Structures are given as structure tokens and as C-alpha cells.
Short mmCIF file of C-alpha atoms (C1' of nucleotides) in Angstrom, two decimals:
data_model
loop_
_atom_site.label_atom_id
_atom_site.label_comp_id
_atom_site.label_asym_id
_atom_site.label_seq_id
_atom_site.Cartn_x
_atom_site.Cartn_y
_atom_site.Cartn_z
CA UNK H 1 23.67 22.77 33.03
CA UNK H 2 25.00 19.65 31.36
CA UNK H 3 21.88 17.88 32.56
CA UNK H 4 19.83 19.30 29.74
CA UNK H 5 22.31 18.02 27.19
CA UNK H 6 22.20 14.57 28.74
CA UNK H 7 18.40 14.65 28.54
CA UNK H 8 18.62 15.64 24.90
CA UNK H 9 21.09 12.81 24.28
CA UNK H 10 18.83 10.31 26.02
CA UNK H 11 15.90 11.48 23.94
CA UNK H 12 17.91 10.94 20.76
CA UNK H 13 19.00 7.50 21.98
CA UNK H 14 15.38 6.55 22.55
CA UNK H 15 14.48 7.73 19.05
CA UNK H 16 17.32 5.64 17.66
CA UNK H 17 16.17 2.63 19.65
CA UNK H 18 12.68 2.96 18.19
CA UNK H 19 14.00 3.45 14.65
CA UNK H 20 16.34 0.48 14.92
CA UNK H 21 13.57 -1.77 16.16
CA UNK H 22 11.11 -0.45 13.57
CA UNK H 23 13.61 -0.91 10.74
CA UNK H 24 14.42 -4.45 11.76
CA UNK H 25 10.76 -5.42 12.12
CA UNK H 26 9.87 -3.63 8.88
CA UNK H 27 12.53 -5.46 6.87
CA UNK H 28 11.42 -8.75 8.42
CA UNK H 29 7.65 -8.38 8.06
CA UNK H 30 6.89 -5.35 5.90
CA UNK H 31 5.07 -2.13 6.69
CA UNK H 32 1.55 -3.31 7.44
CA UNK H 33 2.57 -6.03 9.87
CA UNK H 34 4.89 -3.68 11.75
CA UNK H 35 2.45 -2.26 14.30
CA UNK H 36 3.21 0.35 16.93
CA UNK H 37 2.42 -2.33 19.49
CA UNK H 38 4.93 -4.77 17.98
CA UNK H 39 7.65 -2.09 18.08
CA UNK H 40 6.68 -1.28 21.68
CA UNK H 41 6.84 -4.98 22.56
CA UNK H 42 10.25 -5.28 20.95
CA UNK H 43 11.82 -2.38 22.82
CA UNK H 44 9.94 -3.29 26.01
CA UNK H 45 8.06 -0.02 26.43
CA UNK H 46 4.37 0.76 26.25
CA UNK H 47 2.86 1.77 22.88
CA UNK H 48 2.03 5.24 24.22
CA UNK H 49 5.72 5.91 24.88
CA UNK H 50 6.47 5.78 21.17
CA UNK H 51 4.13 8.74 20.68
CA UNK H 52 6.35 10.81 22.99
CA UNK H 53 9.14 10.49 20.42
CA UNK H 54 7.26 10.35 17.13
CA UNK H 55 4.10 12.16 16.03
CA UNK H 56 2.68 9.08 14.33
CA UNK H 57 3.58 5.88 12.50
CA UNK H 58 4.30 7.78 9.29
CA UNK H 59 6.98 9.88 10.98
CA UNK H 60 8.81 6.73 12.03
CA UNK H 61 8.77 5.38 8.50
CA UNK H 62 9.79 8.70 7.09
CA UNK H 63 13.09 8.34 8.99
CA UNK H 64 13.54 4.82 7.62
CA UNK H 65 12.68 6.27 4.20
CA UNK H 66 15.55 8.76 4.54
CA UNK H 67 18.00 6.07 5.68
CA UNK H 68 17.04 3.91 2.71
CA UNK H 69 17.81 6.78 0.34
CA UNK H 70 21.21 7.25 1.96
CA UNK H 71 21.84 3.56 1.39
CA UNK H 72 20.84 3.69 -2.30
CA UNK H 73 22.81 6.87 -2.83
CA UNK H 74 25.94 5.24 -1.44
CA UNK H 75 25.47 2.24 -3.73
CA UNK H 76 24.99 4.40 -6.81
CA UNK H 77 27.98 6.65 -6.10
CA UNK H 78 30.26 3.63 -6.05
CA UNK H 79 30.37 4.08 -9.83
CA UNK H 80 31.78 7.60 -9.58
CA UNK H 81 35.12 6.36 -10.83
CA UNK H 82 33.77 5.18 -14.19
CA UNK H 83 35.01 7.85 -16.58
CA UNK H 84 32.73 7.19 -19.55
CA UNK H 85 29.32 8.63 -18.62
CA UNK H 86 27.38 6.13 -20.74
CA UNK H 87 29.13 3.19 -19.12
CA UNK H 88 28.52 4.84 -15.75
CA UNK H 89 24.84 5.24 -16.59
CA UNK H 90 24.62 1.53 -17.33
CA UNK H 91 26.33 0.64 -14.06
CA UNK H 92 24.02 2.98 -12.12
CA UNK H 93 20.96 1.45 -13.75
CA UNK H 94 21.99 -2.11 -13.01
CA UNK H 95 22.82 -1.19 -9.41
CA UNK H 96 19.44 0.54 -9.02
CA UNK H 97 17.67 -2.57 -10.28
CA UNK H 98 19.70 -4.87 -8.06
CA UNK H 99 19.01 -2.65 -5.05
CA UNK H 100 15.27 -2.90 -5.74
CA UNK H 101 15.26 -6.66 -6.19
CA UNK H 102 17.44 -7.27 -3.13
CA UNK H 103 15.65 -4.81 -0.85
CA UNK H 104 12.02 -4.99 -1.97
CA UNK H 105 10.70 -3.59 1.32
CA UNK H 106 13.04 -0.60 1.22
CA UNK H 107 12.15 -0.08 -2.43
CA UNK H 108 8.48 -0.21 -1.56
CA UNK H 109 8.85 2.49 1.09
CA UNK H 110 11.00 4.66 -1.16
CA UNK H 111 9.13 4.56 -4.46
CA UNK H 112 5.82 2.75 -4.18
CA UNK H 113 4.10 3.32 -0.84
CA UNK H 114 1.81 6.27 -0.42
CA UNK H 115 2.15 6.59 3.36
CA UNK H 116 5.47 8.36 3.92
CA UNK H 117 4.92 10.80 1.04
CA UNK H 118 2.49 12.83 3.13
CA UNK H 119 5.43 13.93 5.27
CA UNK H 120 7.55 14.84 2.29
CA UNK H 121 5.33 16.82 -0.03
CA UNK H 122 4.87 19.78 2.28
CA UNK H 123 8.47 20.16 3.39
CA UNK H 124 11.42 21.12 1.28
CA UNK H 125 12.99 17.77 2.13
CA UNK H 126 13.18 14.77 -0.28
CA UNK H 127 16.90 15.41 0.37
CA UNK H 128 18.63 12.15 -0.37
CA UNK H 129 16.09 11.56 -3.09
CA UNK H 130 16.99 14.79 -4.81
CA UNK H 131 20.55 13.70 -4.40
CA UNK H 132 20.15 10.36 -6.20
CA UNK H 133 18.06 12.00 -8.91
CA UNK H 134 20.63 14.77 -9.13
CA UNK H 135 23.28 12.12 -9.72
CA UNK H 136 21.22 10.75 -12.62
CA UNK H 137 20.85 14.27 -14.05
CA UNK H 138 24.61 14.90 -13.83
CA UNK H 139 25.48 11.63 -15.51
CA UNK H 140 22.90 12.14 -18.26
CA UNK H 141 24.03 15.70 -18.94
CA UNK H 142 27.58 14.38 -19.41
CA UNK H 143 26.22 11.77 -21.81
CA UNK H 144 24.41 14.46 -23.77
CA UNK H 145 27.44 16.78 -23.84
CA UNK H 146 29.69 14.03 -25.13
CA UNK H 147 26.96 12.94 -27.56
CA UNK H 148 26.96 9.42 -26.14
CA UNK H 149 23.16 9.31 -26.24
CA UNK H 150 20.57 10.73 -28.61
CA UNK H 151 20.05 14.46 -28.15
CA UNK H 152 16.96 15.38 -26.15
CA UNK H 153 15.84 17.49 -23.22
CA UNK H 154 17.70 16.58 -20.04
CA UNK H 155 14.69 16.27 -17.75
CA UNK H 156 12.65 14.38 -20.33
CA UNK H 157 15.53 11.92 -20.73
CA UNK H 158 15.96 11.57 -16.97
CA UNK H 159 12.28 10.81 -16.45
CA UNK H 160 12.47 8.28 -19.27
CA UNK H 161 15.40 6.44 -17.71
CA UNK H 162 14.07 6.54 -14.16
CA UNK H 163 10.54 5.52 -15.19
CA UNK H 164 11.91 2.57 -17.08
CA UNK H 165 14.05 1.13 -14.31
CA UNK H 166 11.33 1.87 -11.76
CA UNK H 167 8.83 0.08 -13.98
CA UNK H 168 11.07 -2.96 -14.19
CA UNK H 169 11.60 -3.16 -10.43
CA UNK H 170 8.06 -2.33 -9.33
CA UNK H 171 6.36 -4.72 -11.74
CA UNK H 172 8.72 -7.42 -10.51
CA UNK H 173 8.39 -6.80 -6.77
CA UNK H 174 4.61 -6.48 -7.03
CA UNK H 175 4.52 -9.79 -8.88
CA UNK H 176 3.01 -8.55 -12.12
CA UNK H 177 5.73 -10.13 -14.24
CA UNK H 178 4.16 -13.48 -13.51
CA UNK H 179 2.28 -12.74 -16.74
CA UNK H 180 5.40 -14.06 -18.51
CA UNK H 181 4.65 -17.47 -16.96
CA UNK H 182 8.33 -18.13 -16.55
CA UNK H 183 10.29 -19.43 -13.58
CA UNK H 184 11.67 -16.67 -11.39
CA UNK H 185 15.26 -16.68 -12.64
CA UNK H 186 14.13 -16.61 -16.27
CA UNK H 187 11.97 -13.59 -15.46
CA UNK H 188 14.96 -11.87 -13.90
CA UNK H 189 16.93 -12.71 -17.03
CA UNK H 190 14.32 -11.05 -19.25
CA UNK H 191 14.37 -8.09 -16.86
CA UNK H 192 18.11 -7.53 -17.18
CA UNK H 193 18.06 -8.19 -20.94
CA UNK H 194 15.33 -5.59 -21.17
CA UNK H 195 17.63 -3.10 -19.48
CA UNK H 196 20.45 -3.86 -21.91
CA UNK H 197 18.09 -3.39 -24.85
CA UNK H 198 16.95 -0.06 -23.43
CA UNK H 199 20.54 1.11 -23.12
CA UNK H 200 21.29 -0.01 -26.68
CA UNK H 201 18.29 1.98 -27.94
CA UNK H 202 19.47 5.02 -26.00
CA UNK H 203 22.92 4.94 -27.58
CA UNK H 204 23.73 7.40 -30.36
CA UNK W 1 -38.04 -26.63 -9.90
CA UNK W 2 -37.65 -23.03 -11.13
CA UNK W 3 -37.32 -21.98 -7.52
CA UNK W 4 -33.70 -23.04 -7.38
CA UNK W 5 -32.92 -20.97 -10.45
CA UNK W 6 -34.59 -17.95 -8.90
CA UNK W 7 -32.48 -18.44 -5.78
CA UNK W 8 -29.39 -18.65 -7.90
CA UNK W 9 -30.41 -15.48 -9.72
CA UNK W 10 -31.06 -13.69 -6.45
CA UNK W 11 -27.65 -14.74 -5.17
CA UNK W 12 -26.01 -13.33 -8.29
CA UNK W 13 -28.00 -10.11 -7.95
CA UNK W 14 -26.80 -9.72 -4.38
CA UNK W 15 -23.21 -10.27 -5.51
CA UNK W 16 -23.70 -7.60 -8.17
CA UNK W 17 -25.20 -5.22 -5.63
CA UNK W 18 -22.16 -5.65 -3.39
CA UNK W 19 -19.72 -5.24 -6.27
CA UNK W 20 -21.48 -2.12 -7.57
CA UNK W 21 -21.45 -0.52 -4.15
CA UNK W 22 -17.85 -1.56 -3.52
CA UNK W 23 -16.73 -0.22 -6.91
CA UNK W 24 -18.44 3.10 -6.40
CA UNK W 25 -17.05 3.52 -2.88
CA UNK W 26 -13.61 2.37 -4.01
CA UNK W 27 -13.43 4.88 -6.85
CA UNK W 28 -14.61 7.63 -4.52
CA UNK W 29 -12.38 6.90 -1.51
CA UNK W 30 -9.76 4.33 -2.48
CA UNK W 31 -9.14 0.81 -1.20
CA UNK W 32 -8.18 1.40 2.42
CA UNK W 33 -11.12 3.66 3.23
CA UNK W 34 -13.59 1.24 1.65
CA UNK W 35 -14.37 -0.95 4.63
CA UNK W 36 -16.68 -3.94 4.69
CA UNK W 37 -18.81 -1.97 7.13
CA UNK W 38 -19.09 0.99 4.76
CA UNK W 39 -20.19 -1.30 1.92
CA UNK W 40 -22.71 -2.94 4.27
CA UNK W 41 -23.99 0.48 5.30
CA UNK W 42 -24.34 1.50 1.68
CA UNK W 43 -26.39 -1.53 0.61
CA UNK W 44 -28.27 -1.51 3.93
CA UNK W 45 -27.27 -4.98 5.07
CA UNK W 46 -25.19 -6.13 8.00
CA UNK W 47 -21.42 -6.60 7.50
CA UNK W 48 -21.73 -10.34 8.13
CA UNK W 49 -24.09 -10.70 5.16
CA UNK W 50 -21.27 -9.74 2.79
CA UNK W 51 -19.34 -12.77 3.96
CA UNK W 52 -22.18 -15.01 2.72
CA UNK W 53 -21.41 -13.85 -0.82
CA UNK W 54 -17.64 -13.24 -0.73
CA UNK W 55 -14.91 -15.14 1.09
CA UNK W 56 -13.12 -11.96 2.15
CA UNK W 57 -12.37 -8.35 1.17
CA UNK W 58 -9.75 -9.46 -1.35
CA UNK W 59 -12.29 -11.53 -3.28
CA UNK W 60 -14.49 -8.46 -3.72
CA UNK W 61 -11.61 -6.44 -5.07
CA UNK W 62 -10.49 -9.24 -7.28
CA UNK W 63 -13.80 -8.90 -9.16
CA UNK W 64 -13.29 -5.14 -9.47
CA UNK W 65 -9.74 -5.95 -10.62
CA UNK W 66 -11.16 -8.07 -13.43
CA UNK W 67 -13.67 -5.41 -14.44
CA UNK W 68 -10.92 -2.80 -14.57
CA UNK W 69 -8.92 -5.01 -16.95
CA UNK W 70 -11.94 -5.39 -19.21
CA UNK W 71 -12.22 -1.61 -19.27
CA UNK W 72 -8.54 -1.09 -20.13
CA UNK W 73 -8.67 -3.83 -22.73
CA UNK W 74 -11.63 -2.15 -24.44
CA UNK W 75 -9.78 1.18 -24.47
CA UNK W 76 -6.64 -0.33 -25.96
CA UNK W 77 -8.46 -2.29 -28.67
CA UNK W 78 -10.01 0.91 -29.98
CA UNK W 79 -6.76 1.26 -31.92
CA UNK W 80 -7.25 -2.04 -33.73
CA UNK W 81 -7.97 -0.16 -36.94
CA UNK W 82 -4.57 1.53 -37.10
CA UNK W 83 -2.81 -0.42 -39.82
CA UNK W 84 0.79 0.56 -39.15
CA UNK W 85 1.85 -1.44 -36.08
CA UNK W 86 4.35 1.18 -34.91
CA UNK W 87 1.72 3.91 -35.01
CA UNK W 88 -0.68 1.54 -33.28
CA UNK W 89 1.94 0.88 -30.60
CA UNK W 90 2.22 4.62 -29.97
CA UNK W 91 -1.54 5.01 -29.71
CA UNK W 92 -1.78 2.05 -27.33
CA UNK W 93 0.96 3.50 -25.15
CA UNK W 94 -0.61 6.93 -24.94
CA UNK W 95 -4.01 5.38 -24.14
CA UNK W 96 -2.45 3.21 -21.43
CA UNK W 97 -0.86 6.27 -19.83
CA UNK W 98 -4.07 8.30 -20.08
CA UNK W 99 -6.03 5.42 -18.53
CA UNK W 100 -3.61 5.36 -15.61
CA UNK W 101 -3.68 9.09 -15.02
CA UNK W 102 -7.46 9.33 -15.32
CA UNK W 103 -8.23 6.24 -13.23
CA UNK W 104 -5.50 6.20 -10.60
CA UNK W 105 -7.50 3.99 -8.23
CA UNK W 106 -8.20 1.39 -10.90
CA UNK W 107 -4.56 1.56 -11.95
CA UNK W 108 -3.50 1.05 -8.37
CA UNK W 109 -5.62 -2.07 -8.01
CA UNK W 110 -4.49 -3.45 -11.37
CA UNK W 111 -0.75 -2.89 -11.28
CA UNK W 112 0.45 -1.60 -7.92
CA UNK W 113 -1.48 -3.05 -5.00
CA UNK W 114 -0.36 -6.27 -3.43
CA UNK W 115 -3.75 -7.30 -2.01
CA UNK W 116 -5.67 -8.75 -4.95
CA UNK W 117 -2.62 -10.58 -6.36
CA UNK W 118 -2.93 -13.27 -3.70
CA UNK W 119 -6.11 -14.44 -5.46
CA UNK W 120 -4.50 -14.46 -8.86
CA UNK W 121 -1.16 -16.15 -8.47
CA UNK W 122 -2.54 -19.58 -7.64
CA UNK W 123 -5.27 -19.75 -10.26
CA UNK W 124 -4.82 -19.84 -14.02
CA UNK W 125 -6.76 -16.59 -14.24
CA UNK W 126 -5.12 -13.16 -14.89
CA UNK W 127 -7.46 -13.46 -17.89
CA UNK W 128 -8.06 -9.92 -19.10
CA UNK W 129 -4.53 -9.10 -18.07
CA UNK W 130 -3.15 -11.79 -20.31
CA UNK W 131 -5.38 -10.36 -22.98
CA UNK W 132 -4.02 -6.80 -22.78
CA UNK W 133 -0.46 -8.10 -22.56
CA UNK W 134 -1.22 -10.41 -25.46
CA UNK W 135 -2.35 -7.41 -27.46
CA UNK W 136 1.00 -5.74 -26.77
CA UNK W 137 2.84 -8.90 -27.83
CA UNK W 138 0.88 -9.10 -31.10
CA UNK W 139 1.49 -5.46 -31.95
CA UNK W 140 5.18 -5.70 -31.13
CA UNK W 141 5.62 -8.87 -33.15
CA UNK W 142 4.12 -7.07 -36.16
CA UNK W 143 6.54 -4.19 -35.56
CA UNK W 144 9.43 -6.62 -35.49
CA UNK W 145 8.28 -8.48 -38.60
CA UNK W 146 7.92 -5.28 -40.56
CA UNK W 147 11.25 -4.05 -39.14
CA UNK W 148 9.57 -0.93 -37.74
CA UNK W 149 11.56 -1.28 -34.52
CA UNK W 150 15.05 -2.46 -33.73
CA UNK W 151 15.36 -6.25 -33.81
CA UNK W 152 15.31 -7.93 -30.41
CA UNK W 153 13.61 -10.72 -28.51
CA UNK W 154 9.83 -10.27 -28.43
CA UNK W 155 9.33 -10.82 -24.69
CA UNK W 156 12.33 -8.69 -23.78
CA UNK W 157 10.94 -5.87 -25.93
CA UNK W 158 7.46 -6.25 -24.46
CA UNK W 159 8.75 -6.07 -20.89
CA UNK W 160 10.77 -3.02 -21.85
CA UNK W 161 7.74 -1.19 -23.27
CA UNK W 162 5.36 -2.18 -20.48
CA UNK W 163 7.88 -1.42 -17.72
CA UNK W 164 8.48 2.00 -19.17
CA UNK W 165 4.84 3.10 -19.39
CA UNK W 166 4.11 1.51 -16.02
CA UNK W 167 7.03 3.41 -14.55
CA UNK W 168 5.73 6.68 -15.94
CA UNK W 169 2.22 6.14 -14.59
CA UNK W 170 3.15 4.68 -11.22
CA UNK W 171 5.76 7.30 -10.37
CA UNK W 172 3.20 9.94 -11.27
CA UNK W 173 0.23 8.54 -9.36
CA UNK W 174 2.38 7.80 -6.31
CA UNK W 175 3.59 11.41 -6.41
CA UNK W 176 7.30 10.68 -6.90
CA UNK W 177 7.57 12.98 -9.90
CA UNK W 178 7.33 15.92 -7.50
CA UNK W 179 11.12 15.62 -7.56
CA UNK W 180 10.93 17.65 -10.79
CA UNK W 181 9.56 20.54 -8.70
CA UNK W 182 7.29 21.57 -11.54
CA UNK W 183 3.60 22.43 -11.56
CA UNK W 184 1.38 19.47 -12.31
CA UNK W 185 0.65 20.18 -15.97
CA UNK W 186 4.35 20.74 -16.70
CA UNK W 187 5.08 17.37 -15.10
CA UNK W 188 2.48 15.74 -17.29
CA UNK W 189 4.09 17.46 -20.26
CA UNK W 190 7.48 15.97 -19.41
CA UNK W 191 5.78 12.61 -18.96
CA UNK W 192 4.24 12.58 -22.44
CA UNK W 193 7.41 14.00 -24.02
CA UNK W 194 9.29 11.20 -22.34
CA UNK W 195 6.99 8.70 -24.02
CA UNK W 196 7.58 10.30 -27.43
CA UNK W 197 11.33 10.15 -26.87
CA UNK W 198 11.09 6.49 -25.92
CA UNK W 199 9.17 5.74 -29.10
CA UNK W 200 11.73 7.64 -31.18
CA UNK W 201 14.53 5.61 -29.62
CA UNK W 202 12.65 2.41 -30.35
CA UNK W 203 12.28 3.21 -34.04
CA UNK W 204 14.57 1.51 -36.54
"C1'" DT C 1 17.32 18.56 53.10
"C1'" DG C 2 12.29 19.19 51.97
"C1'" DC C 3 8.85 20.61 48.93
"C1'" DA C 4 6.94 21.92 44.34
"C1'" DT C 5 7.31 21.12 39.71
"C1'" DT C 6 8.50 19.17 35.66
"C1'" DT C 7 9.49 14.94 33.08
"C1'" DA C 8 8.93 9.97 31.67
"C1'" DC C 9 6.06 6.54 31.39
"C1'" DT C 10 1.94 3.63 31.16
"C1'" DA C 11 -2.91 1.47 31.76
"C1'" DA C 12 -7.00 2.02 29.84
"C1'" DA C 13 -9.97 3.68 26.66
"C1'" DC C 14 -11.59 5.26 21.89
"C1'" DA C 15 -12.74 4.54 17.32
"C1'" DG C 16 -11.72 2.01 13.79
"C1'" DT C 17 -10.59 -2.49 10.98
"C1'" DG C 18 -11.54 -7.63 8.87
"C1'" DT C 19 -13.74 -11.73 10.23
"C1'" DT C 20 -16.40 -15.53 12.93
"C1'" DT C 21 -20.01 -17.45 15.76
"C1'" DA C 22 -24.36 -18.21 17.77
"C1'" DT C 23 -29.01 -16.91 17.18
"C1'" DT C 24 -33.25 -15.51 15.05
"C1'" DA C 25 -36.58 -14.91 11.54
"C1'" DT C 26 -38.12 -16.29 7.09
"C1'" DA C 27 -38.96 -19.39 3.26
"C1'" DT C 28 -39.33 -24.02 1.47
"C1'" DT C 29 -40.36 -28.88 1.60
"C1'" DC C 30 -42.86 -32.78 2.97
"C1'" DG U 1 -49.37 -27.73 9.67
"C1'" DA U 2 -44.79 -29.42 11.30
"C1'" DA U 3 -39.96 -30.07 10.09
"C1'" DT U 4 -36.27 -28.45 7.66
"C1'" DA U 5 -33.32 -25.55 5.05
"C1'" DT U 6 -31.99 -20.75 3.99
"C1'" DA U 7 -30.90 -15.81 4.78
"C1'" DA U 8 -29.70 -12.29 7.75
"C1'" DT U 9 -27.88 -10.39 11.82
"C1'" DA U 10 -26.19 -8.91 16.63
"C1'" DA U 11 -22.44 -9.51 19.15
"C1'" DA U 12 -18.01 -10.81 19.88
"C1'" DC U 13 -12.90 -11.56 18.70
"C1'" DA U 14 -8.54 -10.02 17.73
"C1'" DC U 15 -6.42 -6.73 15.74
"C1'" DT U 16 -5.05 -1.62 14.32
"C1'" DG U 17 -3.36 3.68 15.28
"C1'" DT U 18 -3.97 7.07 18.63
"C1'" DT U 19 -5.44 9.86 22.95
"C1'" DT U 20 -6.29 10.68 27.74
"C1'" DA U 21 -5.82 10.58 32.44
"C1'" DG U 22 -3.09 9.20 36.10
"C1'" DT U 23 1.31 7.59 38.41
"C1'" DA U 24 6.04 7.42 39.76
"C1'" DA U 25 10.50 9.22 39.39
"C1'" DA U 26 13.83 12.92 38.47
"C1'" DT U 27 14.82 17.74 38.78
"C1'" DG U 28 14.79 22.80 40.36
"C1'" DC U 29 14.52 25.76 43.94
"C1'" DA U 30 14.09 27.26 48.92
#
DNA sequence: TGCATTTACTAAACAGTGTTTATTATATTC
DNA sequence: GAATATAATAAACACTGTTTAGTAAATGCA
């Protein structure tokens, strides 16, 4: 009965269609303005149809959340070739920051929004996320082994590094850095200089 | 005509009543679940009445936003007496983190949410915020003068410190630190250890 | 092929949201 | 006491996410 397989394939295609439309609308208008009705309009189906393929709005954005992590992961792993772990750490950090500034809506979904976390907490997922964080842990443990950075607990160091770059990006994308009262490019300059200073302080 | 003054007073009292109710509901249930209707219910007026005293929901939460900054500012300035600026910086940092963890909804409104920022950007306000950030700048400039921390640009250093503690708090309150797969108190332990490590790295 | 059943889809409704408008009741002024 | 200004509201508007009941088409079986 190949008919069942075709049905399964069609179901998956419909899910993809919804996700593609949702992603495109989300990146254009953000989470709040992307309503189930606007997605339904876009794919030319009724709103109720979407609920045949996804439990609720959160489930849709959880898929986008996963895709975004795959994207970030790919970006970060581009620095795999850098032999020196401290140099690699710097490259990873700068790429992380750039990713956040260039994809503020993705960054929001991944690290700021509360909504899609409901899905994640219960399950053993957080897959790609674990992956990117795992990459940070690996790089930092190399740095520690080779005494490129000051000796300290691995997890404590990882949380320090991640919190710092996350702080930079999230204060910027949520427009709190306007406290500097500088034009936008000057603010970005301070941001990147701040990262360099952090790395210098980290160095042995 | 004292009657006009009484009217003015009554208007202010009504505004206070709304703000008090909104604050209480907000701290109990968060921003999204605090609807205009629920505030109206609480103060036993119709929803439309609220719009006679506030332009929109954002304006209400902008007032709460200001109050929250006053609260944080008061907490931070408790360390005024600490003579050594580096020690004072540490105390300020730990208090900032504790404030965030103990008042996650206030912290959200102050540093994470997008909503009330619309009010702020245009005006010259951001008052109390400027104040708390100003306090950080003062303390850091003393640290730099007395060579307690590594020499660097003041604003770059300030953004580094603020971004770091904000990163710690916001990753925690938005439940991203669950990546550590540790029980909650262990996570908090890592968080505070991470702050101590940061301070050690900052030291001359 | 014809009928029963499952599947895919949707119109309409439900319970909410922030906000506006037209109306009423009260208080103030002349 | 009549005219006017003020305060409050009921009802509606335009949205939101989600559910329910009903329809039309595709499938399974005789």
C-alpha cells in the first residue's frame, strides 16, 4: 500500500509549506504580528487547517527555533579549522554576535522569547542548542588544557562567556544600549570593542 | 478656585489607583496576563475609564518601568559607603543579579521587554536608568583611576560589565540555563561563581 | 461498480485581547 | 434653576488563538 506513504509525504509537505510561510512572515514582521490567520491567508488555507498539522502556535515556532539553531551551529562550526583554541574562541564569539545583530528575530526566538521554551523544557530536546553549547565547551576545554586562558571550572567559564556575548546582543537588539546616546554604528563599535576587551581579560 | 486643585488631586489619585492595581497584578501574573479589563475589574471601574487616565497599556507600564528603576537604583546605592571602588563594583554586581533573580517580572519590564521602550526612545527620559548606569560609570572610573582594573576605555568597560551581568540574569530568567542540566540551586551557584570569575579577570 | 467509511478541509463560533465611540448621569458654573 | 462641562460607561470594532460541527472528496471493501 504505497498510498499510505504518499499520504504521509503529503502531510509532511503541508507541514513544510506552513513552516516556510511562517518563517518568512516571522522574519518579515516578528512573532507577535505573525498570526495563525496571516499564515493561513498566505498559504491559502483556512486557519483551522493549520491545527490539523500543528498542535498550536508554539509548536510551529518550535520548529523555526530548531532551524535557527541549525543555522547558528553551521555558522559557528565554520571556524573548526582554526587550530589555536583561543583564536577560535574569539572567532566563534564574533560570529555569534554578528549572527544576533543580523538576525534579531531569530535571536529573539532562540534566546529571549519565553514562548517556545514551554515545548523544550519537558522534552529531552534542545538538540541543536546543546550542540552549539557543546562546541563552546569543547573549545574552552582546549583553551584550559593549553593554558591559553586563566584556569577555572569549565562550566563556570562557559556560562561566563555565553552570558557576556548574550548580554551584548540582547541589550542591543532590545534597544537598551541607547543609554550610551551614541549613533548606531558607534554603539556597535563599543559593542565589538567590549568583546575584544573581554577576550583580553580572559587571556592568561 | 480650590475646586480645580481638588479635581487635579482626584485625577492623580485615580492614576495612582490604576498604577497600584496594575503593579500588583503585573507582579502576580506578568505583563501579558495583566489585561486592561483585569485592571478595570480590580479597581471596579469600566475598561474605558482607564483610557481617560492613560493613553494606552504601554503608558501604564512605562510608569511601572520608572518605579522599578527607582527601586533598583535604591538597592545599588546602598553600597555607596564601600570605599574601595573595586569592592563596591563587586557588591553592585551581586546586588544587580540578586535584584534580577528575585524580581524577574520587574527585570523583564526594565531590560528585556520591547513594549515600554517605544515610550522611552523618543523622549529624553530613561531617567532612573541613566542614573543607575551613571552610578556604574562613576564606580568604574574610580576603579580605572586607582588602577584597580585593567586600563581600557570607560564606556567600553561599562558595556562589558553591564552586558555580562545582564546576560547572566536574562539567560537565567528566560530559562536558557537549563542547558546545564543541573538542579536550580546548582545553576545559581554556577551563575554566582561565574560573576566571581569575571571580577577576578577584571582585576589588575 | 456501488456503498460505507475514513480523511481533508472549512465556516462559524468561543473566549479572549487593546481600543474607540456614542450615550448617560453627575457635578459645576452662571 | 437652566446651561454647560466633566466623569463614567455600555457597546462595538478589529483583532487574537483555538475548538466544534458539518461538508465534500478520497479511500477501502463488497
